[in-house]
CSV table of C-alpha atoms and ligand atoms in Angstrom, one decimal:
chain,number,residue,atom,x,y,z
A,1,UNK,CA,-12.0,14.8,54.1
A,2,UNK,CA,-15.9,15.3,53.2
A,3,UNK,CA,-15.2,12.9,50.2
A,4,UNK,CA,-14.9,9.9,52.6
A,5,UNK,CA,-16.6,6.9,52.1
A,6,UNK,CA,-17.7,4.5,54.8
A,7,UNK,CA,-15.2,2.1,54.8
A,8,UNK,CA,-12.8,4.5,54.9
A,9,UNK,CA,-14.4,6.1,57.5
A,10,UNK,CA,-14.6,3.5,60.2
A,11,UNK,CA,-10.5,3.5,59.8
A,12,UNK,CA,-9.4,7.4,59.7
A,13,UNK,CA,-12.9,9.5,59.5
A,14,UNK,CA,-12.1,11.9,62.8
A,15,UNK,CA,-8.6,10.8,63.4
A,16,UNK,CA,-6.2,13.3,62.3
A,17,UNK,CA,-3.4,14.5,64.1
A,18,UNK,CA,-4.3,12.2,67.0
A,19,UNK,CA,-0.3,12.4,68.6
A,20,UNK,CA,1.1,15.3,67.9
A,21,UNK,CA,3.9,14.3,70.6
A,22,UNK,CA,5.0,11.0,68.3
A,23,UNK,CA,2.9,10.5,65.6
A,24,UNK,CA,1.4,7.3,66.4
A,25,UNK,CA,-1.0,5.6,64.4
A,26,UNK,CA,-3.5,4.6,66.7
A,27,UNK,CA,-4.2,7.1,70.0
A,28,UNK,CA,-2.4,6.7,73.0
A,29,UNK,CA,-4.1,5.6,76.3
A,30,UNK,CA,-4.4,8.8,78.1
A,31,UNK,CA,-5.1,6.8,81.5
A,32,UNK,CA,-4.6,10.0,83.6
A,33,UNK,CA,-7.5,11.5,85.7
A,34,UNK,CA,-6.1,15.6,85.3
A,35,UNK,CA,-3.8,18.0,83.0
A,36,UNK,CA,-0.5,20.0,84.1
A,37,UNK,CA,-1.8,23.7,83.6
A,38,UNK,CA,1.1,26.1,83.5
A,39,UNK,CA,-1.4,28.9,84.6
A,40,UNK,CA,-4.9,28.3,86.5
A,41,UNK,CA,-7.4,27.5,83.2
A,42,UNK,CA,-4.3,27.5,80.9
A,43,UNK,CA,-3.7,23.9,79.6
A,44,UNK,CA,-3.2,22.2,76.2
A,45,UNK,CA,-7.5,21.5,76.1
A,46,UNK,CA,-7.8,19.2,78.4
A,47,UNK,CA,-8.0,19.8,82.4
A,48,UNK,CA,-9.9,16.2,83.7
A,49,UNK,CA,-11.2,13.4,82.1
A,50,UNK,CA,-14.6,13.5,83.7
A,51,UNK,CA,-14.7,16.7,81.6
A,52,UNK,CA,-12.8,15.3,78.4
A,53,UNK,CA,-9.9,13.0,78.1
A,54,UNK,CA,-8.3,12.5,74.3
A,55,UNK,CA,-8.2,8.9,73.8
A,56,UNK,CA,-11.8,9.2,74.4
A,57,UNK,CA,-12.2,12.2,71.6
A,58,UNK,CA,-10.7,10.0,69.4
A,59,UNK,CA,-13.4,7.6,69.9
A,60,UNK,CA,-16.2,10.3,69.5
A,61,UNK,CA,-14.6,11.8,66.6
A,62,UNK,CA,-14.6,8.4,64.9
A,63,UNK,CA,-18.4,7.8,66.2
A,64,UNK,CA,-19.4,11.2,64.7
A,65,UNK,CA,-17.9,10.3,61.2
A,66,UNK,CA,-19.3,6.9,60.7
A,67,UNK,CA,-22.8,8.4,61.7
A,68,UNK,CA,-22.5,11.5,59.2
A,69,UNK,CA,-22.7,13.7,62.8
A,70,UNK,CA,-21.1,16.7,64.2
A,71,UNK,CA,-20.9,15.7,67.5
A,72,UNK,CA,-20.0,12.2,69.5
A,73,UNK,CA,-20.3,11.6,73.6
A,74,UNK,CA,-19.1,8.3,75.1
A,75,UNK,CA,-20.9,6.9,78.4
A,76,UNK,CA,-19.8,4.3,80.2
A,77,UNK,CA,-22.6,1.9,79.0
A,78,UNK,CA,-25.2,2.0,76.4
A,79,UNK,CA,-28.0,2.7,79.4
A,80,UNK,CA,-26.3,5.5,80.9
A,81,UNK,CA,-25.9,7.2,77.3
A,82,UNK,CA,-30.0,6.8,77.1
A,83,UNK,CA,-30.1,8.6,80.2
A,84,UNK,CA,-28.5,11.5,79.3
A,85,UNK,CA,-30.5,11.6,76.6
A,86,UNK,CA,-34.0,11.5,79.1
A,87,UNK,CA,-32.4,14.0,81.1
A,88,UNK,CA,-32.8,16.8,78.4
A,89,UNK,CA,-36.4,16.6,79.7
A,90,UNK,CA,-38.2,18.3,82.3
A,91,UNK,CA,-40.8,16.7,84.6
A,92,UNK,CA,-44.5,16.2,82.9
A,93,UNK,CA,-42.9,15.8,79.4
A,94,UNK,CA,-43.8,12.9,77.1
A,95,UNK,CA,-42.2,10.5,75.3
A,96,UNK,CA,-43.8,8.0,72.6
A,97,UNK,CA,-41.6,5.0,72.5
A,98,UNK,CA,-41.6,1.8,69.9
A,99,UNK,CA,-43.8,-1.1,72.1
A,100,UNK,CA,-40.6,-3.7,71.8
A,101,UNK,CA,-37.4,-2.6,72.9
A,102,UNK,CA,-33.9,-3.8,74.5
A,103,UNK,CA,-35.7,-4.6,78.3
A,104,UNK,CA,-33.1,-2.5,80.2
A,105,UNK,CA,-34.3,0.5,78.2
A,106,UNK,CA,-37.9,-0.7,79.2
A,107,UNK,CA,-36.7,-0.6,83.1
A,108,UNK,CA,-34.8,2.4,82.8
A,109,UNK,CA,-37.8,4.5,81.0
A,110,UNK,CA,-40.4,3.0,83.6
A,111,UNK,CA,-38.8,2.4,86.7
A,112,UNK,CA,-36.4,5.2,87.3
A,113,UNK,CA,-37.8,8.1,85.0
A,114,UNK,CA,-41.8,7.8,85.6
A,115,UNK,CA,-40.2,8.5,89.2
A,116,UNK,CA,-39.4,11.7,87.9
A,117,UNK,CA,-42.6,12.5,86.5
A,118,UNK,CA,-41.9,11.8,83.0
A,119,UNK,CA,-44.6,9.9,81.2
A,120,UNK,CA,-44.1,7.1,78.2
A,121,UNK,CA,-46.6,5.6,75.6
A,122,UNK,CA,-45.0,2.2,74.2
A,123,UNK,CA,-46.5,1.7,70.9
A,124,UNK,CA,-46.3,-0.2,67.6
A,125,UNK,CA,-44.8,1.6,65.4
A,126,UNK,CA,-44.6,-0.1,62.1
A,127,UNK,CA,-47.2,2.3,61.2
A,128,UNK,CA,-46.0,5.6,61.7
A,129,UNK,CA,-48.9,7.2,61.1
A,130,UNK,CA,-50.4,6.1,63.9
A,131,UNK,CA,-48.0,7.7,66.2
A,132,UNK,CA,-49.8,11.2,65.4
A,133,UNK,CA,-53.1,9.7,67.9
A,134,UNK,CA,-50.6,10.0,70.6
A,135,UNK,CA,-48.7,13.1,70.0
A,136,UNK,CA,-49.9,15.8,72.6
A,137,UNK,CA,-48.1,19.3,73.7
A,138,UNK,CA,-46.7,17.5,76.3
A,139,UNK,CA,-44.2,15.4,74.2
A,140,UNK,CA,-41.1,16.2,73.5
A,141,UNK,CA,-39.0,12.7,72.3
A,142,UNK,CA,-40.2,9.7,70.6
A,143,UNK,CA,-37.9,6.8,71.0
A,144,UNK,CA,-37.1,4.3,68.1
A,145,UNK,CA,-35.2,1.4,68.2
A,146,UNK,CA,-35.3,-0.4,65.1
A,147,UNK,CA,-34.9,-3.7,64.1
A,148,UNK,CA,-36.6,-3.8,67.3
A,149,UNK,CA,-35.7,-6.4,70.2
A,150,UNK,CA,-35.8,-9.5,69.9
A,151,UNK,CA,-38.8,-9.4,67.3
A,152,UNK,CA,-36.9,-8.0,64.0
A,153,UNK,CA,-39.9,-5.4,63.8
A,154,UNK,CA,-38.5,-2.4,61.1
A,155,UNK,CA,-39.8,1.2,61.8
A,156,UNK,CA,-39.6,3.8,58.7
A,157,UNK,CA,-37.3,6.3,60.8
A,158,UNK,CA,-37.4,9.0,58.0
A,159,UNK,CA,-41.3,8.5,58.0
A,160,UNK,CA,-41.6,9.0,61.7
A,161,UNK,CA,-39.2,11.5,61.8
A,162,UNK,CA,-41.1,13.8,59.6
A,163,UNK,CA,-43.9,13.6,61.9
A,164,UNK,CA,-41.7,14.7,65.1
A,165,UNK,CA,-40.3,17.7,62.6
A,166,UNK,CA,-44.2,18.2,61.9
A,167,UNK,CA,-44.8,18.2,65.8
A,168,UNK,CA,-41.4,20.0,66.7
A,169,UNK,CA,-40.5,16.5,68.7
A,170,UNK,CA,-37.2,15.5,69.1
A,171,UNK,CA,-36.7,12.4,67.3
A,172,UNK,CA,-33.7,9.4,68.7
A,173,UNK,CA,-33.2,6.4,67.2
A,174,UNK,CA,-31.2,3.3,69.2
A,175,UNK,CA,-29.0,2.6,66.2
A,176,UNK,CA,-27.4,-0.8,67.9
A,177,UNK,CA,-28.7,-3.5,66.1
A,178,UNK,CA,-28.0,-2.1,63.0
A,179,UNK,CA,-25.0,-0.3,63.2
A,180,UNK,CA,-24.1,3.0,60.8
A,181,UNK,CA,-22.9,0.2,58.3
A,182,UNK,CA,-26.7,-0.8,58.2
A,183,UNK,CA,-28.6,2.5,58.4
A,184,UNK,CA,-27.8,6.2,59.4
A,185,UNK,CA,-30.7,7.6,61.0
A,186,UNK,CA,-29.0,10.9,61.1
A,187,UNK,CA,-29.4,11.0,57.3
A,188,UNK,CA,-33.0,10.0,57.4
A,189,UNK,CA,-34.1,12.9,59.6
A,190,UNK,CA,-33.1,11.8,63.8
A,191,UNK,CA,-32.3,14.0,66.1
A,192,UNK,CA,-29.6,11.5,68.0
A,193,UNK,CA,-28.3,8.4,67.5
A,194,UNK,CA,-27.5,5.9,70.2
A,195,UNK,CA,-25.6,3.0,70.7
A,196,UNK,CA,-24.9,0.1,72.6
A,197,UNK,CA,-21.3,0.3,72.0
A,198,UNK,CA,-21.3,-2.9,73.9
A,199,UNK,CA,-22.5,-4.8,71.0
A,200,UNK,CA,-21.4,-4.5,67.4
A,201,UNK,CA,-19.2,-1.0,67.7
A,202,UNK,CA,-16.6,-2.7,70.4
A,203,UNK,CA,-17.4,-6.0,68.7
A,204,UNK,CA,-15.3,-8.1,70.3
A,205,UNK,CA,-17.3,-9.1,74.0
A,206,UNK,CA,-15.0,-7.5,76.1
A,207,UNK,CA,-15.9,-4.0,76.6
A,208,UNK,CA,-19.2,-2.5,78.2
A,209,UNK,CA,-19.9,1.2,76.3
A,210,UNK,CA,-22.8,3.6,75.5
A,211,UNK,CA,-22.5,6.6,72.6
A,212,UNK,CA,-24.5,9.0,70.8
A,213,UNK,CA,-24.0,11.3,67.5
A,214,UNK,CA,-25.8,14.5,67.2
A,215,UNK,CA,-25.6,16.9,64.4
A,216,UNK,CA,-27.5,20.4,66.3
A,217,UNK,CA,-24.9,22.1,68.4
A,218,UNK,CA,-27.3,23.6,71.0
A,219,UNK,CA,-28.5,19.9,71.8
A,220,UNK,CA,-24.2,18.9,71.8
A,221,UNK,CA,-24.1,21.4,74.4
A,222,UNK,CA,-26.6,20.2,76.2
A,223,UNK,CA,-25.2,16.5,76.2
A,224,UNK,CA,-22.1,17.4,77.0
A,225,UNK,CA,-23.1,19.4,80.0
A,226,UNK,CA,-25.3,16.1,81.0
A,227,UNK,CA,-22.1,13.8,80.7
A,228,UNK,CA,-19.9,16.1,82.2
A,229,UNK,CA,-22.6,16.5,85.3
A,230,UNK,CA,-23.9,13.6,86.0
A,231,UNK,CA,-20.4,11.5,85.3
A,232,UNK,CA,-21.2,8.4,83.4
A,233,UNK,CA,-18.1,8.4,81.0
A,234,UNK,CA,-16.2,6.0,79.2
A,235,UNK,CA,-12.7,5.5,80.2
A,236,UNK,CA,-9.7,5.8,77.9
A,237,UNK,CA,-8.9,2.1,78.1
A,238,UNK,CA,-12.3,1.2,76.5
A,239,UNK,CA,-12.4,4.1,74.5
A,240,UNK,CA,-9.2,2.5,72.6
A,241,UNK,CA,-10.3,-1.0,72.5
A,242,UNK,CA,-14.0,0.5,71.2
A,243,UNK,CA,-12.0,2.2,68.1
A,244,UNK,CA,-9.9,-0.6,67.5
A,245,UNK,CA,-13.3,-2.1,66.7
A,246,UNK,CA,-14.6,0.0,64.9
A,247,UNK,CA,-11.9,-0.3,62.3
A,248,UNK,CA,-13.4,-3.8,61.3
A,249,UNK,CA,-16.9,-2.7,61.7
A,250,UNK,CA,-17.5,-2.8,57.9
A,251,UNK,CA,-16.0,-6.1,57.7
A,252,UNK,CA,-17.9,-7.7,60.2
A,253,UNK,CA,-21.5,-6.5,59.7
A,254,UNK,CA,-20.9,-8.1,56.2
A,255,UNK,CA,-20.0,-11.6,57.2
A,256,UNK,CA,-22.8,-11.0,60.4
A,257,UNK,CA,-25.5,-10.2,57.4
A,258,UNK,CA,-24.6,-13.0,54.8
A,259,UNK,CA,-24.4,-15.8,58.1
A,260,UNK,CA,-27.6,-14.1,59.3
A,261,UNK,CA,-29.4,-14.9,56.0
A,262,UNK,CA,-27.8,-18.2,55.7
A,263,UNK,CA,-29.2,-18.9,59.0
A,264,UNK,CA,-32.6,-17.2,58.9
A,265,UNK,CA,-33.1,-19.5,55.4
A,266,UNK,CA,-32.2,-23.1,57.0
A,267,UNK,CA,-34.7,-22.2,60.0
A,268,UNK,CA,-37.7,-21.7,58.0
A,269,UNK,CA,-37.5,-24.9,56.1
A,270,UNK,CA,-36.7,-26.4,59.6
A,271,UNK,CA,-39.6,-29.1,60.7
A,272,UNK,CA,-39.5,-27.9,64.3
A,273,UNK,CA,-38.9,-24.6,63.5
A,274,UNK,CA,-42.8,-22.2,63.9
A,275,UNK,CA,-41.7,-18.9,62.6
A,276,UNK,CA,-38.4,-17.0,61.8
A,277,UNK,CA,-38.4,-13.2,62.2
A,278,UNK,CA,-35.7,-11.6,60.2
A,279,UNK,CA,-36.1,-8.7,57.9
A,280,UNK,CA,-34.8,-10.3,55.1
A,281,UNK,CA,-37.4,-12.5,54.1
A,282,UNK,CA,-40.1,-11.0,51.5
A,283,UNK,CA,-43.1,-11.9,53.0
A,284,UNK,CA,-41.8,-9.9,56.7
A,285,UNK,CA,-44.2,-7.2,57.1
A,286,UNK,CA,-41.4,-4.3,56.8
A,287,UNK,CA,-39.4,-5.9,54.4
A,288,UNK,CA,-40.2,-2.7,52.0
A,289,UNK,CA,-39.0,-0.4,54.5
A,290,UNK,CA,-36.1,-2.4,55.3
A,291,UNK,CA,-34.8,-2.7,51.7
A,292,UNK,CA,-34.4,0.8,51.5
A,293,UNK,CA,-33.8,2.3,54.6
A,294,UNK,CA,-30.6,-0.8,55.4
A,295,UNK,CA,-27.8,-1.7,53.5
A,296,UNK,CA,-28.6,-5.5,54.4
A,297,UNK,CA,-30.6,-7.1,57.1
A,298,UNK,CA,-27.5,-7.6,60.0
A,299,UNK,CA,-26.9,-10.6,62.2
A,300,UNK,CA,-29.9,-10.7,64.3
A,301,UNK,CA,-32.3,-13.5,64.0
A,302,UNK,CA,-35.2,-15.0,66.3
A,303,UNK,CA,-37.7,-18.1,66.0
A,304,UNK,CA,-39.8,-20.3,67.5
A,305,UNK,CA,-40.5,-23.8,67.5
A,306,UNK,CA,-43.5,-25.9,67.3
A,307,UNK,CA,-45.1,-26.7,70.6
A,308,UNK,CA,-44.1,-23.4,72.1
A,309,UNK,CA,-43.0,-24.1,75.6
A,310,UNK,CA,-40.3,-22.7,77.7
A,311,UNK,CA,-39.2,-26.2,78.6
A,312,UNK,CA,-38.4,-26.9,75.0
A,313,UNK,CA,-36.5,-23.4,74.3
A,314,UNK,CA,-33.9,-24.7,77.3
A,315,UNK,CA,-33.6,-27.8,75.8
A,316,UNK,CA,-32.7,-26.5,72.7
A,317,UNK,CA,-30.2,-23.4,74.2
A,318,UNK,CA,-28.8,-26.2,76.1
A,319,UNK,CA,-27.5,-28.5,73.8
A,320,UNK,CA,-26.3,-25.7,71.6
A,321,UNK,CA,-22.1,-25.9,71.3
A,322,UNK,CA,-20.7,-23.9,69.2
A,323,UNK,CA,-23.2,-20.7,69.6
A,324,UNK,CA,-22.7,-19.5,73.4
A,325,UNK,CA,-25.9,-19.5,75.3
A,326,UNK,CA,-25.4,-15.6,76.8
A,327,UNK,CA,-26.8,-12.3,77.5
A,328,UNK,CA,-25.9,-9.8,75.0
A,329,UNK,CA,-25.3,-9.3,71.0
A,330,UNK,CA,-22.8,-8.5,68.5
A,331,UNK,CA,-19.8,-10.0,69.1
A,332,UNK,CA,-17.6,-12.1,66.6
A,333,UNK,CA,-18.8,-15.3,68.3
A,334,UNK,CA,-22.5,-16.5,67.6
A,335,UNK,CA,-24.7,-16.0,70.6
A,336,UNK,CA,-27.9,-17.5,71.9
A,337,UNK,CA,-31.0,-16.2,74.4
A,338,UNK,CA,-34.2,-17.1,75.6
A,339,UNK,CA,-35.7,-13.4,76.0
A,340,UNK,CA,-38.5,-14.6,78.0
A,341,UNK,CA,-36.0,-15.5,81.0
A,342,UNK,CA,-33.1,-13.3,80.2
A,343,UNK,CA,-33.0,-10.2,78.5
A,344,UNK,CA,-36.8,-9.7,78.9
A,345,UNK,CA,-37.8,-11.2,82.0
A,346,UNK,CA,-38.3,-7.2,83.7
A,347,UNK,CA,-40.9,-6.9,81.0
A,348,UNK,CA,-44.3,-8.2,82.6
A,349,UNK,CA,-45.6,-11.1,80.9
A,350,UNK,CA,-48.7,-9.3,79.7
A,351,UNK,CA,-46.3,-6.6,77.8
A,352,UNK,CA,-44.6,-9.8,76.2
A,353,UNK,CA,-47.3,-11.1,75.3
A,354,UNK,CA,-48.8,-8.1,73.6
A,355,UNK,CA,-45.4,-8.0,71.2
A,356,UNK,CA,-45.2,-11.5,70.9
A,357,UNK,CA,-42.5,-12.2,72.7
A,358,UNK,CA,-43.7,-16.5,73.3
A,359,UNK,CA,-42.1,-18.7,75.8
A,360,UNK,CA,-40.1,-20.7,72.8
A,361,UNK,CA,-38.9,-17.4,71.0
A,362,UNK,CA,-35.1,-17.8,70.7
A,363,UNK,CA,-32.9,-14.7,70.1
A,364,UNK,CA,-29.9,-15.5,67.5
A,365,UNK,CA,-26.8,-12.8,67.7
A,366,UNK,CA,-25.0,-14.2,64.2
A,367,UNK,CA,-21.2,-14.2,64.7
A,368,UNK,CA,-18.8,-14.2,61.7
A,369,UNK,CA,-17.7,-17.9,62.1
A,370,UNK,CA,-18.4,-20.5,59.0
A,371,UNK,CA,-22.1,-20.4,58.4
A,372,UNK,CA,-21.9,-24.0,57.7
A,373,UNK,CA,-20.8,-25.1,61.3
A,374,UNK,CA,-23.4,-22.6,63.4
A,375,UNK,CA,-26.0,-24.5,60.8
A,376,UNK,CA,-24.6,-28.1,61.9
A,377,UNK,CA,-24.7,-26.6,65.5
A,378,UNK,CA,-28.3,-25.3,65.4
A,379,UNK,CA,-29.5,-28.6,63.5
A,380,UNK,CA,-28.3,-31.3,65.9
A,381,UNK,CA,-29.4,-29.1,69.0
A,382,UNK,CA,-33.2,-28.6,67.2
A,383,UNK,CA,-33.2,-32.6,67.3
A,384,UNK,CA,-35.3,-34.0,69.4
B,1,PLP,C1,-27.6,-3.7,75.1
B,1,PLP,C2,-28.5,-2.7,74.6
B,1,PLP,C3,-28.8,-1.5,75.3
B,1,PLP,C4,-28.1,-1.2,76.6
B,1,PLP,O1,-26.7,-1.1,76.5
B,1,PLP,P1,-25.7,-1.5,77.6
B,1,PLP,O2,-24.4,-1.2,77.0
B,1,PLP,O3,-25.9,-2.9,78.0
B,1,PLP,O4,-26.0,-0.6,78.8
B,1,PLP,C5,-29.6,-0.6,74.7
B,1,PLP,N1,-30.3,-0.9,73.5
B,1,PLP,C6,-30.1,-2.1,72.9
B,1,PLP,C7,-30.8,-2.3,71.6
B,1,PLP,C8,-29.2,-3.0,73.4
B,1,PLP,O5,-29.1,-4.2,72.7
């Protein structure tokens, strides 16, 4: 099935022969915990769903084939799948990460792992060049997440990952913004992909999952030995509702990009509105490197507004009706945040301020409603 395109993908790349008992089209729900062996360590390839469980192989067979991988692993969040991925290292090694990322991953790296002795550099990375000043033998991962959270910043991964090839560094990209309908940093050179299944992969708001897609089988091994070990896994339940999204991934990411641009336009010729950061636009800095390395530009949008205060960013996020004022990204419905109080208050000030993260920046998830009504919405509630 190599000849596969994308949109065929998301809807039957991985999934044959998922019921051999009745043949049906989408996987069961194997909610069961263990296997009936008929002799110890003789079973059908499956024993306990800590270990394995098929409704979730369905999932990360699907996750693989979207993200031109070998290999997929479900975590029970998006977090727990990045820490798998720190726990291929060993204390005293280094990892360069980009300066602005998802604030949880910015807790998680700093406050739990520097525990263990591992050591991160958060840098800009929209030059990848510059990555090389902080390379040293100690460093064995660089962390990308691009766009980058919540300021629409677009690394070159195929650029940096040449360097960690160069420097024999493992390379991971946080693919969750973007989606493998958007980019496949698998193809430009990464290591691993991760995802925030939680977001644009489930789709829908109502599950909370983590993934990654490899294409090396040593470093499968490895991962699987982590997830099996340590025990964050997805359950079967979500695993099912996860590939039911993905099934309209295509679909959606389309309608997120072409409300995202509609949106991202009517801000920047908004009065109140300072600045819009969305790749799109020509004159964004990585607009180049966005043009070629994404399909489109996806549903994420941010702004300010003149004046710049916190007080006026509640006003505005409270008098919003149609988009929902919320944590979290990627759902159907239009979403709203105020990263300076939500999503990024563990980052210290002085970090935020370093990446621009302002008091009035507002973080748009575009859903796939009528472009026209979240433009209504956003215009009465920029009113003074
Ligand atoms: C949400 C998110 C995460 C964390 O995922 P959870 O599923 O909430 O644990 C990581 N990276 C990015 C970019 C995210 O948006």
């Amino acid at each position: 099935m190599k000849f596969m395109q994308f949109n065929t993908k998301v809807i039957h790349g991985g999934q044959e022969n998922i019921d051999p008992g009745y043949g049906s089209v989408m996987p069961p729900i194997y909610q069961t915990t263990t296997f009936t062996q008929t002799s110890p360590g003789k079973h059908k390839g499956y024993a306990y769903s800590r270990t394995a469980n098929p409704t979730r192989t369905a999932l990360e067979n699907s996750l693989a084939s979207i993200e031109n991988g070998r290999f997929g692993l479900t975590f029970s969040s998006g977090l727990a799948a990045i820490d798998a991925i720190l726990k291929l290292l060993k204390t005293g090694d280094e990892v360069i990460s980009t300066n602005n990322l998802y604030g949880g991953s910015y807790r998680l790296f700093t406050k739990i792992f520097e525990n263990y002795g591992l050591k991160f550099k958060f840098i800009n990375m929209e030059k990848a060049s510059e990555i090389e000043a902080y390379i040293t033998p100690k460093t064995k991962l660089i962390w990308v997440e691009t766009p980058t959270n919540p300021m629409m910043n677009i690394i070159d991964i195929k650029e940096v990952s040449n360097i960690a090839k160069r420097n024999q560094i493992k390379l991971a990209v946080d693919n969750t913004f973007a989606t493998a309908y958007l980019q496949r940093p698998l193809d430009l050179g990464a290591d691993i992909v991760m995802h925030s299944a939680t977001k644009y992969l489930g789709g829908h708001s109502d599950v909370v999952m983590g993934s990654i897609v490899i294409n090396n089988q040593e470093l499968a091994e490895r991962l699987y030995f982590i997830q099996n070990a340590s025990g964050a896994i997805a359950g079967p339940m979500d695993c099912f509702l996860v590939l039911r999204g993905i099934k309209t991934l295509h679909l959606r990411m389309q309608r997120h990009s072409e409300n995202g641009k509609a949106v991202a336009h009517f801000l920047k010729t908004h009065p109140q509105v300072e600045k819009v950061y969305w790749p799109g636009f020509e004159e964004h800095p990585n607009h180049k490197v966005a043009k070629t390395q994404m399909k489109d530009f996806g549903g994420m949008v941010s702004f300010t507004t003149k004046g710049n205060s916190v007080k006026q960013a509640l006003a505005f996020v409270e008098k919003l009706k149609i988009f929902t004022l919320a944590e979290s990204l990627g759902g159907v419905e239009s979403l709203a945040g105020h990263p300076v109080s939500m999503t990024h208050a563990s980052v210290p000030k002085e970090e935020r301020d370093k990446i621009g993260i302002e008091d009035s920046l507002i973080r748009l998830s575009i859903g796939i409603e009528d472009k026209e009504d979240l433009i209504k919405d956003l215009e009465q509630a920029l009113r003074e």
